[in-house]
Amino acid sequence: MVAVDERRVRDDLSPWSGLLVTGAWVALASVALIIVQVGIYLVWPPPETTVELFEVLLDNPVRGVLALDALYVVSNLLAFLLYLALAVVLWRVSRSAVVVALAFGVLGMAAYMASPRPVEMLTLARAYGEAGPAEQVALVATGDGMLATWMGTAFDVYYFFNLVTLLVLAVLMYRSSAFSRATAMWGLVAAALMAVPSNFGTVGLVLAMASLAPWAVFAVLVARRLLELARPLSSRPSER
């Protein structure tokens, strides 16, 4: 474990206090979004076919867009901001590893941003609602293709690259006394449960859902620690 002098760490991190505070709050926001997303999934189960999805998009566009993981885009952006804050703290443990982790994070995020199809599917749904029977068949086939690319190669690349990012950062946290061993272990557990992409059948879906709990604990613990590191030691109440 890399020993860390608390005062020196906070002095080094003082120029980055804004990023640390941002990382803390986005970590908590990501946990809130998980609760919202699970609630939406339970209240509004996703449609099973393209035709059903078109009908939902026409009847309730907000519900349809949410079914296409619009909130997951926001969750990933929040997670990346959290990774940036962690990188600042863990830089002294291994600069090379931090660079590798962020490189995988950037590439994975770029791959994911190319995969969602809410705008395309909403456009196709509107065309479907105005089309005749023959045109509707063609639009459904196009929608099937859109959904296949949504959960296709780009999504799997994102999933594995995000796994590498979280795994590397969690290992660095385990090696540094800036974070507790418990925090690092929760991160490692979450990363392990992300080993199978959520689009790999029932196993992938179950593991993806199971990873939410350790990720939430990890995010809360990290948020608390980042807020501590962003606060000057002089602002802490003196112990008696």
XYZ file of N, CA and C in Angstrom:
720
model
N 0.847 -1.206 0.000
C 0.000 0.000 0.000
C 0.877 1.249 0.000
N 0.481 2.245 -0.807
C 1.228 3.496 -0.867
C 0.775 4.391 0.269
N 1.683 4.687 1.173
C 1.349 5.536 2.318
C 1.044 6.954 1.862
N 0.091 7.570 2.543
C -0.328 8.908 2.158
C -0.371 9.793 3.389
N 0.347 10.899 3.344
C 0.257 11.895 4.393
C -0.969 12.761 4.108
N -1.921 12.745 5.045
C -3.204 13.413 4.816
C -3.042 14.895 4.480
N -2.202 15.591 5.220
C -2.031 17.023 4.976
C -1.421 17.274 3.601
N -0.413 16.480 3.247
C 0.231 16.675 1.953
C -0.727 16.362 0.803
N -1.513 15.314 0.980
C -2.486 14.961 -0.054
C -3.475 16.095 -0.268
N -3.989 16.637 0.811
C -4.978 17.715 0.675
C -4.356 18.973 0.088
N -3.103 19.224 0.430
C -2.422 20.373 -0.173
C -2.253 20.161 -1.676
N -1.871 18.941 -2.059
C -1.691 18.636 -3.486
C -3.010 18.704 -4.249
N -4.084 18.321 -3.568
C -5.383 18.255 -4.239
C -6.172 19.553 -4.172
N -5.687 20.524 -3.431
C -6.440 21.773 -3.278
C -6.767 22.458 -4.603
N -5.853 22.435 -5.621
C -6.227 23.045 -6.905
C -7.342 22.288 -7.623
N -7.563 21.019 -7.198
C -8.571 20.178 -7.853
C -9.826 20.037 -7.009
N -9.998 20.893 -6.030
C -11.132 20.739 -5.108
C -12.470 20.788 -5.838
N -12.558 21.617 -6.856
C -13.807 21.706 -7.620
C -14.153 20.384 -8.281
N -13.149 19.712 -8.859
C -13.379 18.420 -9.505
C -13.730 17.351 -8.470
N -13.085 17.416 -7.307
C -13.374 16.444 -6.253
C -14.814 16.584 -5.763
N -15.241 17.819 -5.542
C -16.620 18.043 -5.101
C -17.600 17.601 -6.189
N -17.276 17.925 -7.442
C -18.126 17.490 -8.553
C -18.211 15.974 -8.596
N -17.057 15.309 -8.450
C -17.052 13.857 -8.441
C -17.897 13.274 -7.329
N -17.861 13.904 -6.166
C -18.661 13.421 -5.037
C -20.148 13.530 -5.324
N -20.553 14.675 -5.834
C -21.985 14.878 -6.068
C -22.513 14.054 -7.239
N -21.697 13.875 -8.270
C -22.165 13.043 -9.387
C -22.235 11.576 -8.953
N -21.366 11.169 -8.019
C -21.448 9.806 -7.496
C -22.785 9.592 -6.797
N -23.184 10.551 -5.976
C -24.474 10.453 -5.296
C -25.630 10.543 -6.293
N -25.462 11.389 -7.306
C -26.508 11.510 -8.335
C -26.663 10.206 -9.109
N -25.546 9.497 -9.333
C -25.622 8.226 -10.053
C -26.409 7.192 -9.258
N -26.261 7.233 -7.928
C -27.031 6.319 -7.085
C -28.523 6.660 -7.167
N -28.833 7.949 -7.144
C -30.231 8.370 -7.271
C -30.816 7.938 -8.613
N -30.010 8.038 -9.664
C -30.480 7.631 -10.984
C -30.716 6.127 -11.066
N -29.899 5.361 -10.353
C -30.109 3.913 -10.325
C -31.486 3.604 -9.750
N -31.828 4.278 -8.651
C -33.133 4.063 -8.024
C -34.251 4.436 -8.988
N -34.077 5.555 -9.676
C -35.092 6.008 -10.637
C -35.221 5.009 -11.786
N -34.082 4.547 -12.311
C -34.112 3.615 -13.440
C -34.740 2.283 -13.075
N -34.423 1.773 -11.885
C -35.031 0.521 -11.437
C -36.532 0.698 -11.269
N -36.932 1.849 -10.708
C -38.354 2.129 -10.554
C -39.076 2.182 -11.886
N -38.465 2.837 -12.870
C -39.066 2.915 -14.205
C -39.184 1.527 -14.823
N -38.138 0.714 -14.637
C -38.143 -0.652 -15.185
C -39.272 -1.489 -14.595
N -39.526 -1.308 -13.287
C -40.573 -2.085 -12.627
C -41.971 -1.573 -12.980
N -42.118 -0.261 -13.054
C -43.430 0.321 -13.354
C -43.754 0.217 -14.842
N -42.762 0.470 -15.678
C -42.922 0.412 -17.126
C -41.950 -0.597 -17.729
N -42.267 -1.870 -17.669
C -41.367 -2.863 -18.269
C -41.142 -2.554 -19.744
N -39.930 -2.740 -20.257
C -39.645 -2.404 -21.658
C -40.437 -3.269 -22.615
N -40.909 -2.709 -23.719
C -41.628 -3.487 -24.735
C -40.758 -4.616 -25.273
N -41.386 -5.715 -25.670
C -40.641 -6.888 -26.116
C -40.418 -6.915 -27.624
N -41.223 -6.193 -28.385
C -41.083 -6.196 -29.841
C -40.973 -4.764 -30.364
N -40.519 -4.649 -31.609
C -40.390 -3.327 -32.231
C -41.753 -2.670 -32.396
N -42.763 -3.440 -32.780
C -44.106 -2.884 -32.954
C -44.622 -2.334 -31.624
N -44.429 -3.090 -30.556
C -44.862 -2.611 -29.233
C -44.117 -1.342 -28.845
N -42.826 -1.283 -29.165
C -42.042 -0.085 -28.852
C -42.546 1.109 -29.655
N -42.849 0.901 -30.926
C -43.412 1.980 -31.740
C -44.709 2.491 -31.129
N -45.562 1.573 -30.693
C -46.847 1.970 -30.119
C -46.650 2.769 -28.827
N -45.690 2.360 -28.024
C -45.401 3.105 -26.802
C -44.872 4.491 -27.128
N -43.961 4.578 -28.097
C -43.388 5.872 -28.492
C -44.459 6.818 -29.032
N -45.454 6.271 -29.708
C -46.529 7.104 -30.235
C -47.495 7.528 -29.133
N -47.777 6.613 -28.220
C -48.745 6.895 -27.160
C -48.136 7.735 -26.041
N -46.874 7.429 -25.690
C -46.196 8.118 -24.592
C -44.712 8.234 -24.932
N -44.326 9.281 -25.684
C -42.929 9.405 -26.113
C -41.920 9.395 -24.970
N -42.276 9.995 -23.837
C -41.343 10.023 -22.703
C -41.068 8.609 -22.213
N -42.115 7.831 -22.039
C -41.943 6.445 -21.599
C -41.116 5.658 -22.618
N -41.396 5.881 -23.894
C -40.662 5.160 -24.929
C -39.183 5.496 -24.940
N -38.876 6.777 -24.808
C -37.468 7.194 -24.794
C -36.760 6.653 -23.565
N -37.459 6.636 -22.421
C -36.869 6.070 -21.209
C -36.623 4.571 -21.371
N -37.523 3.887 -22.087
C -37.342 2.459 -22.335
C -36.114 2.198 -23.197
N -35.693 3.201 -23.946
C -34.511 3.085 -24.793
C -33.251 3.572 -24.067
N -33.306 3.599 -22.752
C -32.149 3.885 -21.895
C -31.611 5.303 -22.029
N -32.510 6.282 -22.198
C -32.053 7.668 -22.277
C -31.351 8.089 -20.982
N -31.855 7.621 -19.843
C -31.238 7.985 -18.568
C -29.881 7.317 -18.387
N -29.668 6.194 -19.069
C -28.387 5.499 -18.952
C -27.260 6.328 -19.549
N -27.593 7.147 -20.551
C -26.599 8.070 -21.120
C -26.122 9.035 -20.040
N -27.073 9.581 -19.286
C -26.733 10.504 -18.203
C -25.914 9.787 -17.136
N -26.303 8.566 -16.785
C -25.581 7.798 -15.770
C -24.122 7.590 -16.156
N -23.889 7.314 -17.425
C -22.517 7.087 -17.875
C -21.686 8.363 -17.849
N -22.291 9.472 -18.187
C -21.570 10.749 -18.110
C -21.201 11.065 -16.660
N -22.120 10.791 -15.742
C -21.835 11.014 -14.319
C -20.706 10.105 -13.849
N -20.741 8.835 -14.274
C -19.693 7.891 -13.879
C -18.333 8.337 -14.394
N -18.295 8.882 -15.597
C -17.008 9.312 -16.148
C -16.447 10.501 -15.366
N -17.310 11.425 -14.958
C -16.848 12.538 -14.129
C -16.307 12.030 -12.791
N -16.942 10.994 -12.261
C -16.442 10.384 -11.028
C -15.060 9.776 -11.259
N -14.882 9.103 -12.385
C -13.580 8.505 -12.689
C -12.490 9.574 -12.807
N -12.830 10.735 -13.352
C -11.848 11.818 -13.452
C -11.412 12.274 -12.061
N -12.377 12.397 -11.148
C -12.043 12.802 -9.788
C -11.168 11.750 -9.101
N -11.469 10.479 -9.310
C -10.659 9.411 -8.735
C -9.252 9.421 -9.328
N -9.155 9.718 -10.602
C -7.845 9.743 -11.257
C -6.931 10.792 -10.634
N -7.501 11.937 -10.269
C -6.705 12.995 -9.641
C -6.125 12.514 -8.310
N -6.935 11.786 -7.539
C -6.478 11.312 -6.230
C -5.475 10.171 -6.377
N -5.702 9.287 -7.348
C -4.888 8.077 -7.479
C -3.666 8.264 -8.368
N -3.474 9.458 -8.879
C -2.365 9.749 -9.789
C -1.019 9.384 -9.177
N -0.860 9.638 -7.879
C 0.427 9.397 -7.226
C 0.703 7.909 -7.032
N -0.306 7.055 -7.091
C -0.091 5.617 -6.928
C 0.565 5.029 -8.178
N 0.008 5.347 -9.341
C 0.580 4.875 -10.600
C 0.043 5.738 -11.734
N 0.882 6.620 -12.238
C 0.449 7.484 -13.330
C 0.116 6.674 -14.572
N 0.917 5.663 -14.842
C 0.685 4.835 -16.031
C -0.681 4.153 -15.962
N -0.997 3.584 -14.799
C -2.271 2.887 -14.652
C -3.451 3.851 -14.775
N -3.318 5.049 -14.229
C -4.394 6.038 -14.329
C -4.626 6.431 -15.791
N -3.543 6.636 -16.531
C -3.674 6.986 -17.946
C -4.369 5.857 -18.713
N -3.977 4.617 -18.433
C -4.605 3.467 -19.099
C -6.089 3.399 -18.758
N -6.414 3.582 -17.475
C -7.816 3.522 -17.051
C -8.655 4.587 -17.748
N -8.149 5.813 -17.795
C -8.906 6.892 -18.433
C -8.993 6.698 -19.946
N -7.939 6.129 -20.545
C -7.977 5.866 -21.981
C -9.098 4.876 -22.306
N -9.184 3.796 -21.526
C -10.266 2.835 -21.729
C -11.618 3.479 -21.446
N -11.659 4.364 -20.440
C -12.907 5.036 -20.127
C -13.385 5.931 -21.258
N -12.470 6.689 -21.847
C -12.824 7.584 -22.957
C -13.293 6.782 -24.171
N -12.526 5.741 -24.519
C -12.901 4.922 -25.677
C -14.230 4.202 -25.449
N -14.418 3.702 -24.231
C -15.673 3.038 -23.923
C -16.853 3.992 -23.971
N -16.657 5.206 -23.450
C -17.723 6.196 -23.478
C -18.071 6.585 -24.910
N -17.047 6.747 -25.753
C -17.281 7.084 -27.161
C -18.060 5.971 -27.856
N -17.699 4.707 -27.550
C -18.410 3.572 -28.151
C -19.864 3.552 -27.708
N -20.095 3.817 -26.415
C -21.467 3.779 -25.928
C -22.315 4.891 -26.548
N -21.761 6.084 -26.650
C -22.525 7.201 -27.186
C -22.948 6.964 -28.638
N -22.271 6.035 -29.302
C -22.641 5.716 -30.684
C -23.733 4.648 -30.753
N -24.111 4.059 -29.603
C -25.045 2.925 -29.645
C -26.511 3.246 -29.364
N -26.876 4.202 -28.486
C -28.299 4.427 -28.206
C -29.060 4.893 -29.448
N -30.338 4.548 -29.516
C -31.147 4.882 -30.690
C -32.490 5.534 -30.342
N -32.584 6.372 -29.307
C -33.895 6.942 -28.970
C -34.441 7.886 -30.032
N -33.592 8.736 -30.605
C -34.064 9.692 -31.616
C -34.476 8.954 -32.883
N -33.648 8.001 -33.307
C -33.968 7.249 -34.527
C -35.270 6.469 -34.372
N -35.434 5.823 -33.222
C -36.637 5.027 -33.006
C -37.884 5.903 -32.882
N -37.740 7.082 -32.297
C -38.879 7.993 -32.213
C -39.281 8.472 -33.606
N -38.298 8.762 -34.445
C -38.572 9.172 -35.826
C -39.262 8.055 -36.599
N -38.767 6.827 -36.456
C -39.375 5.685 -37.139
C -40.799 5.438 -36.629
N -41.013 5.614 -35.323
C -42.347 5.396 -34.764
C -43.358 6.385 -35.343
N -42.941 7.631 -35.476
C -43.850 8.630 -36.050
C -44.171 8.308 -37.504
N -43.158 7.866 -38.242
C -43.389 7.465 -39.630
C -44.296 6.237 -39.684
N -44.105 5.328 -38.741
C -44.929 4.112 -38.673
C -46.394 4.464 -38.438
N -46.651 5.453 -37.589
C -48.019 5.836 -37.291
C -48.745 6.453 -38.467
N -47.992 6.997 -39.417
C -48.605 7.655 -40.582
C -48.551 6.795 -41.841
N -47.895 5.630 -41.754
C -47.668 4.810 -42.936
C -48.790 3.808 -43.159
N -48.855 3.291 -44.395
C -49.778 2.226 -44.724
C -49.207 0.883 -44.329
N -49.987 -0.198 -44.484
C -49.540 -1.531 -44.071
C -48.205 -1.957 -44.678
N -48.028 -1.744 -45.985
C -46.793 -2.169 -46.654
C -45.592 -1.379 -46.120
N -45.758 -0.082 -45.943
C -44.666 0.749 -45.436
C -44.355 0.404 -43.985
N -45.380 0.045 -43.222
C -45.164 -0.308 -41.824
C -44.267 -1.532 -41.683
N -44.424 -2.500 -42.586
C -43.571 -3.692 -42.548
C -42.107 -3.298 -42.722
N -41.851 -2.397 -43.675
C -40.474 -1.951 -43.924
C -39.934 -1.173 -42.725
N -40.772 -0.343 -42.113
C -40.338 0.452 -40.959
C -40.044 -0.435 -39.749
N -40.848 -1.492 -39.579
C -40.586 -2.428 -38.479
C -39.253 -3.137 -38.689
N -38.967 -3.515 -39.928
C -37.687 -4.165 -40.231
C -36.525 -3.211 -39.944
N -36.708 -1.935 -40.301
C -35.673 -0.936 -40.006
C -35.499 -0.769 -38.503
N -36.626 -0.764 -37.777
C -36.560 -0.664 -36.325
C -35.853 -1.848 -35.697
N -36.102 -3.047 -36.236
C -35.408 -4.236 -35.740
C -33.899 -4.074 -35.887
N -33.476 -3.525 -37.029
C -32.045 -3.303 -37.257
C -31.470 -2.278 -36.289
N -32.252 -1.225 -36.016
C -31.805 -0.199 -35.074
C -31.595 -0.779 -33.675
N -32.531 -1.612 -33.252
C -32.417 -2.206 -31.925
C -31.243 -3.175 -31.852
N -30.960 -3.854 -32.957
C -29.825 -4.780 -32.983
C -28.507 -4.021 -32.834
N -28.406 -2.849 -33.485
C -27.173 -2.064 -33.360
C -27.087 -1.368 -32.006
N -28.238 -1.094 -31.387
C -28.247 -0.475 -30.054
C -27.543 -1.375 -29.041
N -27.869 -2.637 -29.045
C -27.243 -3.596 -28.129
C -26.251 -4.475 -28.881
N -25.476 -3.866 -29.752
C -24.544 -4.611 -30.580
C -23.096 -4.477 -30.141
N -22.214 -4.438 -31.136
C -20.776 -4.428 -30.871
C -20.343 -3.218 -30.060
N -20.827 -2.029 -30.432
C -20.420 -0.814 -29.722
C -20.779 -0.899 -28.245
N -21.958 -1.456 -27.954
C -22.377 -1.585 -26.554
C -21.463 -2.534 -25.796
N -21.102 -3.655 -26.423
C -20.226 -4.622 -25.751
C -18.824 -4.062 -25.540
N -18.329 -3.296 -26.531
C -17.022 -2.645 -26.374
C -17.064 -1.694 -25.185
N -18.114 -0.901 -25.112
C -18.271 0.011 -23.970
C -18.282 -0.766 -22.669
N -19.009 -1.863 -22.616
C -19.165 -2.617 -21.373
C -17.830 -3.142 -20.867
N -17.049 -3.739 -21.777
C -15.760 -4.295 -21.366
C -14.743 -3.198 -21.039
N -14.769 -2.102 -21.793
C -13.828 -1.009 -21.526
C -14.157 -0.325 -20.204
N -15.445 -0.181 -19.916
C -15.846 0.404 -18.632
C -15.425 -0.510 -17.480
N -15.508 -1.832 -17.725
C -15.045 -2.789 -16.726
C -13.558 -2.587 -16.428
N -12.751 -2.405 -17.473
C -11.315 -2.199 -17.282
C -11.060 -0.931 -16.479
N -11.767 0.139 -16.811
C -11.588 1.412 -16.104
C -11.869 1.263 -14.610
N -13.020 0.690 -14.284
C -13.387 0.531 -12.877
C -12.434 -0.425 -12.171
N -12.041 -1.500 -12.834
C -11.152 -2.485 -12.227
C -9.795 -1.879 -11.893
N -9.215 -1.145 -12.839
C -7.900 -0.533 -12.613
C -7.966 0.485 -11.477
N -8.997 1.336 -11.484
C -9.118 2.346 -10.436
C -9.344 1.701 -9.070
N -10.131 0.623 -9.024
C -10.378 -0.056 -7.745
C -9.088 -0.687 -7.210
N -8.285 -1.262 -8.104
C -7.006 -1.843 -7.680
C -6.080 -0.754 -7.139
N -6.049 0.389 -7.805
C -5.225 1.503 -7.331
C -5.719 2.002 -5.977
N -7.023 2.026 -5.791
C -7.578 2.425 -4.496
C -7.152 1.445 -3.406
N -7.094 0.169 -3.746
C -6.686 -0.855 -2.783
C -5.229 -0.672 -2.377
N -4.426 -0.149 -3.301
C -3.001 0.057 -3.041
C -2.715 1.379 -2.335
N -3.699 2.241 -2.242
C -3.490 3.556 -1.649
C -4.288 3.699 -0.364
N -3.698 4.342 0.628
C -4.414 4.579 1.882
C -5.286 5.834 1.810
N -5.364 6.451 0.633
C -6.263 7.596 0.483
C -7.717 7.156 0.575
N -7.965 5.870 0.237
C -9.305 5.296 0.354
C -9.224 4.057 1.222
N -10.326 3.716 1.825
C -10.349 2.530 2.680
C -10.339 1.256 1.848
N -9.894 0.177 2.478
C -9.920 -1.124 1.804
C -11.354 -1.523 1.446
N -12.288 -1.187 2.321
C -13.691 -1.529 2.063
C -14.204 -0.868 0.791
N -13.846 0.403 0.596
C -14.267 1.114 -0.609
C -13.721 0.430 -1.856
N -12.427 0.088 -1.804
C -11.810 -0.591 -2.939
C -12.475 -1.936 -3.221
N -12.800 -2.685 -2.167
C -13.401 -4.003 -2.343
C -14.790 -3.900 -2.963
N -15.572 -2.915 -2.557
C -16.887 -2.729 -3.175
C -16.737 -2.425 -4.659
N -15.716 -1.642 -5.017
C -15.457 -1.366 -6.423
C -15.062 -2.617 -7.184
N -14.237 -3.452 -6.575
C -13.817 -4.696 -7.220
C -14.994 -5.651 -7.412
N -15.876 -5.721 -6.423
C -17.056 -6.579 -6.541
C -17.956 -6.099 -7.683
N -18.179 -4.784 -7.743
C -19.004 -4.230 -8.820
C -18.376 -4.530 -10.183
N -17.058 -4.373 -10.285
C -16.370 -4.653 -11.545
C -16.493 -6.122 -11.924
N -16.351 -7.022 -10.946
C -16.451 -8.456 -11.224
C -17.828 -8.824 -11.768
N -18.871 -8.190 -11.233
C -20.230 -8.482 -11.692
C -20.518 -7.878 -13.066
N -19.634 -6.990 -13.523
C -19.785 -6.407 -14.854
C -19.026 -7.190 -15.920
N -18.518 -8.376 -15.559
C -17.700 -9.149 -16.490
C -18.505 -9.671 -17.677
N -19.826 -9.814 -17.496
C -20.695 -10.297 -18.573
C -21.642 -9.174 -18.980
N -21.601 -8.725 -20.242
C -22.480 -7.633 -20.689
C -23.950 -7.952 -20.462
N -24.735 -6.936 -20.216
C -26.150 -7.122 -19.907
C -26.958 -7.675 -21.074
N -26.410 -7.605 -22.301
C -27.138 -8.133 -23.456
C -26.797 -9.592 -23.741
N -26.061 -10.247 -22.823
C -25.724 -11.662 -22.968
C -26.773 -12.531 -22.274
N -28.010 -12.399 -22.695
C -29.074 -13.242 -22.171
C -29.397 -13.001 -20.709
N -30.005 -14.008 -20.106
C -30.460 -13.901 -18.715
C -29.301 -13.708 -17.750
N -28.203 -14.417 -17.988
C -27.039 -14.310 -17.105
C -26.516 -12.881 -17.079
N -26.374 -12.284 -18.254
C -25.888 -10.913 -18.324
C -26.818 -9.941 -17.626
N -28.121 -10.119 -17.811
C -29.100 -9.217 -17.189
C -29.076 -9.349 -15.668
N -28.994 -10.585 -15.176
C -28.976 -10.816 -13.731
C -27.715 -10.212 -13.109
N -26.559 -10.435 -13.744
C -25.314 -9.888 -13.213
C -25.316 -8.359 -13.262
N -25.883 -7.800 -14.326
C -25.954 -6.339 -14.439
C -26.802 -5.759 -13.317
N -27.926 -6.394 -13.029
C -28.777 -5.924 -11.933
C -28.072 -6.104 -10.588
N -27.358 -7.233 -10.438
C -26.659 -7.502 -9.184
C -25.531 -6.519 -8.943
N -24.935 -5.993 -10.025
C -23.808 -5.058 -9.877
C -24.246 -3.699 -9.348
N -25.541 -3.407 -9.407
C -26.024 -2.086 -9.002
C -25.830 -1.845 -7.503
N -26.040 -2.880 -6.696
C -25.915 -2.708 -5.241
C -24.482 -2.392 -4.813
N -23.481 -3.193 -5.218
C -22.107 -2.833 -4.832
C -21.648 -1.517 -5.435
N -22.108 -1.212 -6.652
C -21.743 0.078 -7.238
C -22.303 1.226 -6.410
N -23.539 1.092 -5.940
C -24.155 2.154 -5.141
C -23.383 2.362 -3.837
N -23.005 1.267 -3.166
C -22.228 1.379 -1.932
C -20.880 2.028 -2.228
N -20.236 1.574 -3.285
C -18.946 2.121 -3.706
C -19.064 3.623 -3.961
N -20.096 4.030 -4.680
C -20.271 5.440 -5.028
C -20.485 6.299 -3.793
N -21.269 5.813 -2.843
C -21.524 6.579 -1.615
C -20.244 6.728 -0.794
N -19.485 5.647 -0.658
C -18.235 5.710 0.099
C -17.224 6.633 -0.565
N -17.137 6.555 -1.885
C -16.216 7.422 -2.618
C -16.641 8.877 -2.488
N -17.941 9.132 -2.588
C -18.437 10.508 -2.474
C -18.063 11.117 -1.128
N -18.255 10.356 -0.065
C -17.909 10.860 1.280
C -16.421 11.176 1.389
N -15.592 10.296 0.836
C -14.149 10.509 0.920
C -13.700 11.683 0.057
N -14.269 11.827 -1.127
C -13.891 12.949 -1.989
C -14.242 14.287 -1.339
N -15.377 14.340 -0.678
C -15.741 15.580 0.018
C -14.767 15.878 1.147
N -14.292 14.833 1.827
C -13.290 15.033 2.876
C -11.987 15.558 2.300
N -11.559 14.991 1.186
C -10.301 15.402 0.572
C -10.382 16.815 -0.002
N -11.580 17.228 -0.391
C -11.741 18.570 -0.964
C -11.771 19.647 0.108
N -11.968 19.241 1.363
C -12.075 20.198 2.457
C -10.712 20.374 3.121
N -10.231 21.597 3.273
C -8.946 21.821 3.952
C -8.966 21.273 5.366
N -7.834 20.782 5.822
C -7.750 20.235 7.173
C -8.094 21.277 8.228
N -7.756 22.518 7.943
C -8.012 23.590 8.927
C -9.483 23.824 9.154
N -10.336 23.369 8.172
C -11.775 23.592 8.319
C -12.464 22.516 9.127
N -11.685 21.446 9.470
C -12.266 20.388 10.260
C -12.335 20.811 11.738
N -13.379 20.424 12.443
C -13.470 20.770 13.858
C -12.369 20.070 14.634
N -11.780 20.782 15.564
C -10.682 20.201 16.342
C -11.219 19.143 17.286
N -10.392 18.092 17.459
C -10.785 17.000 18.334
C -10.383 17.344 19.782
N -11.200 16.998 20.704
C -10.920 17.266 22.114
C -10.825 15.955 22.890
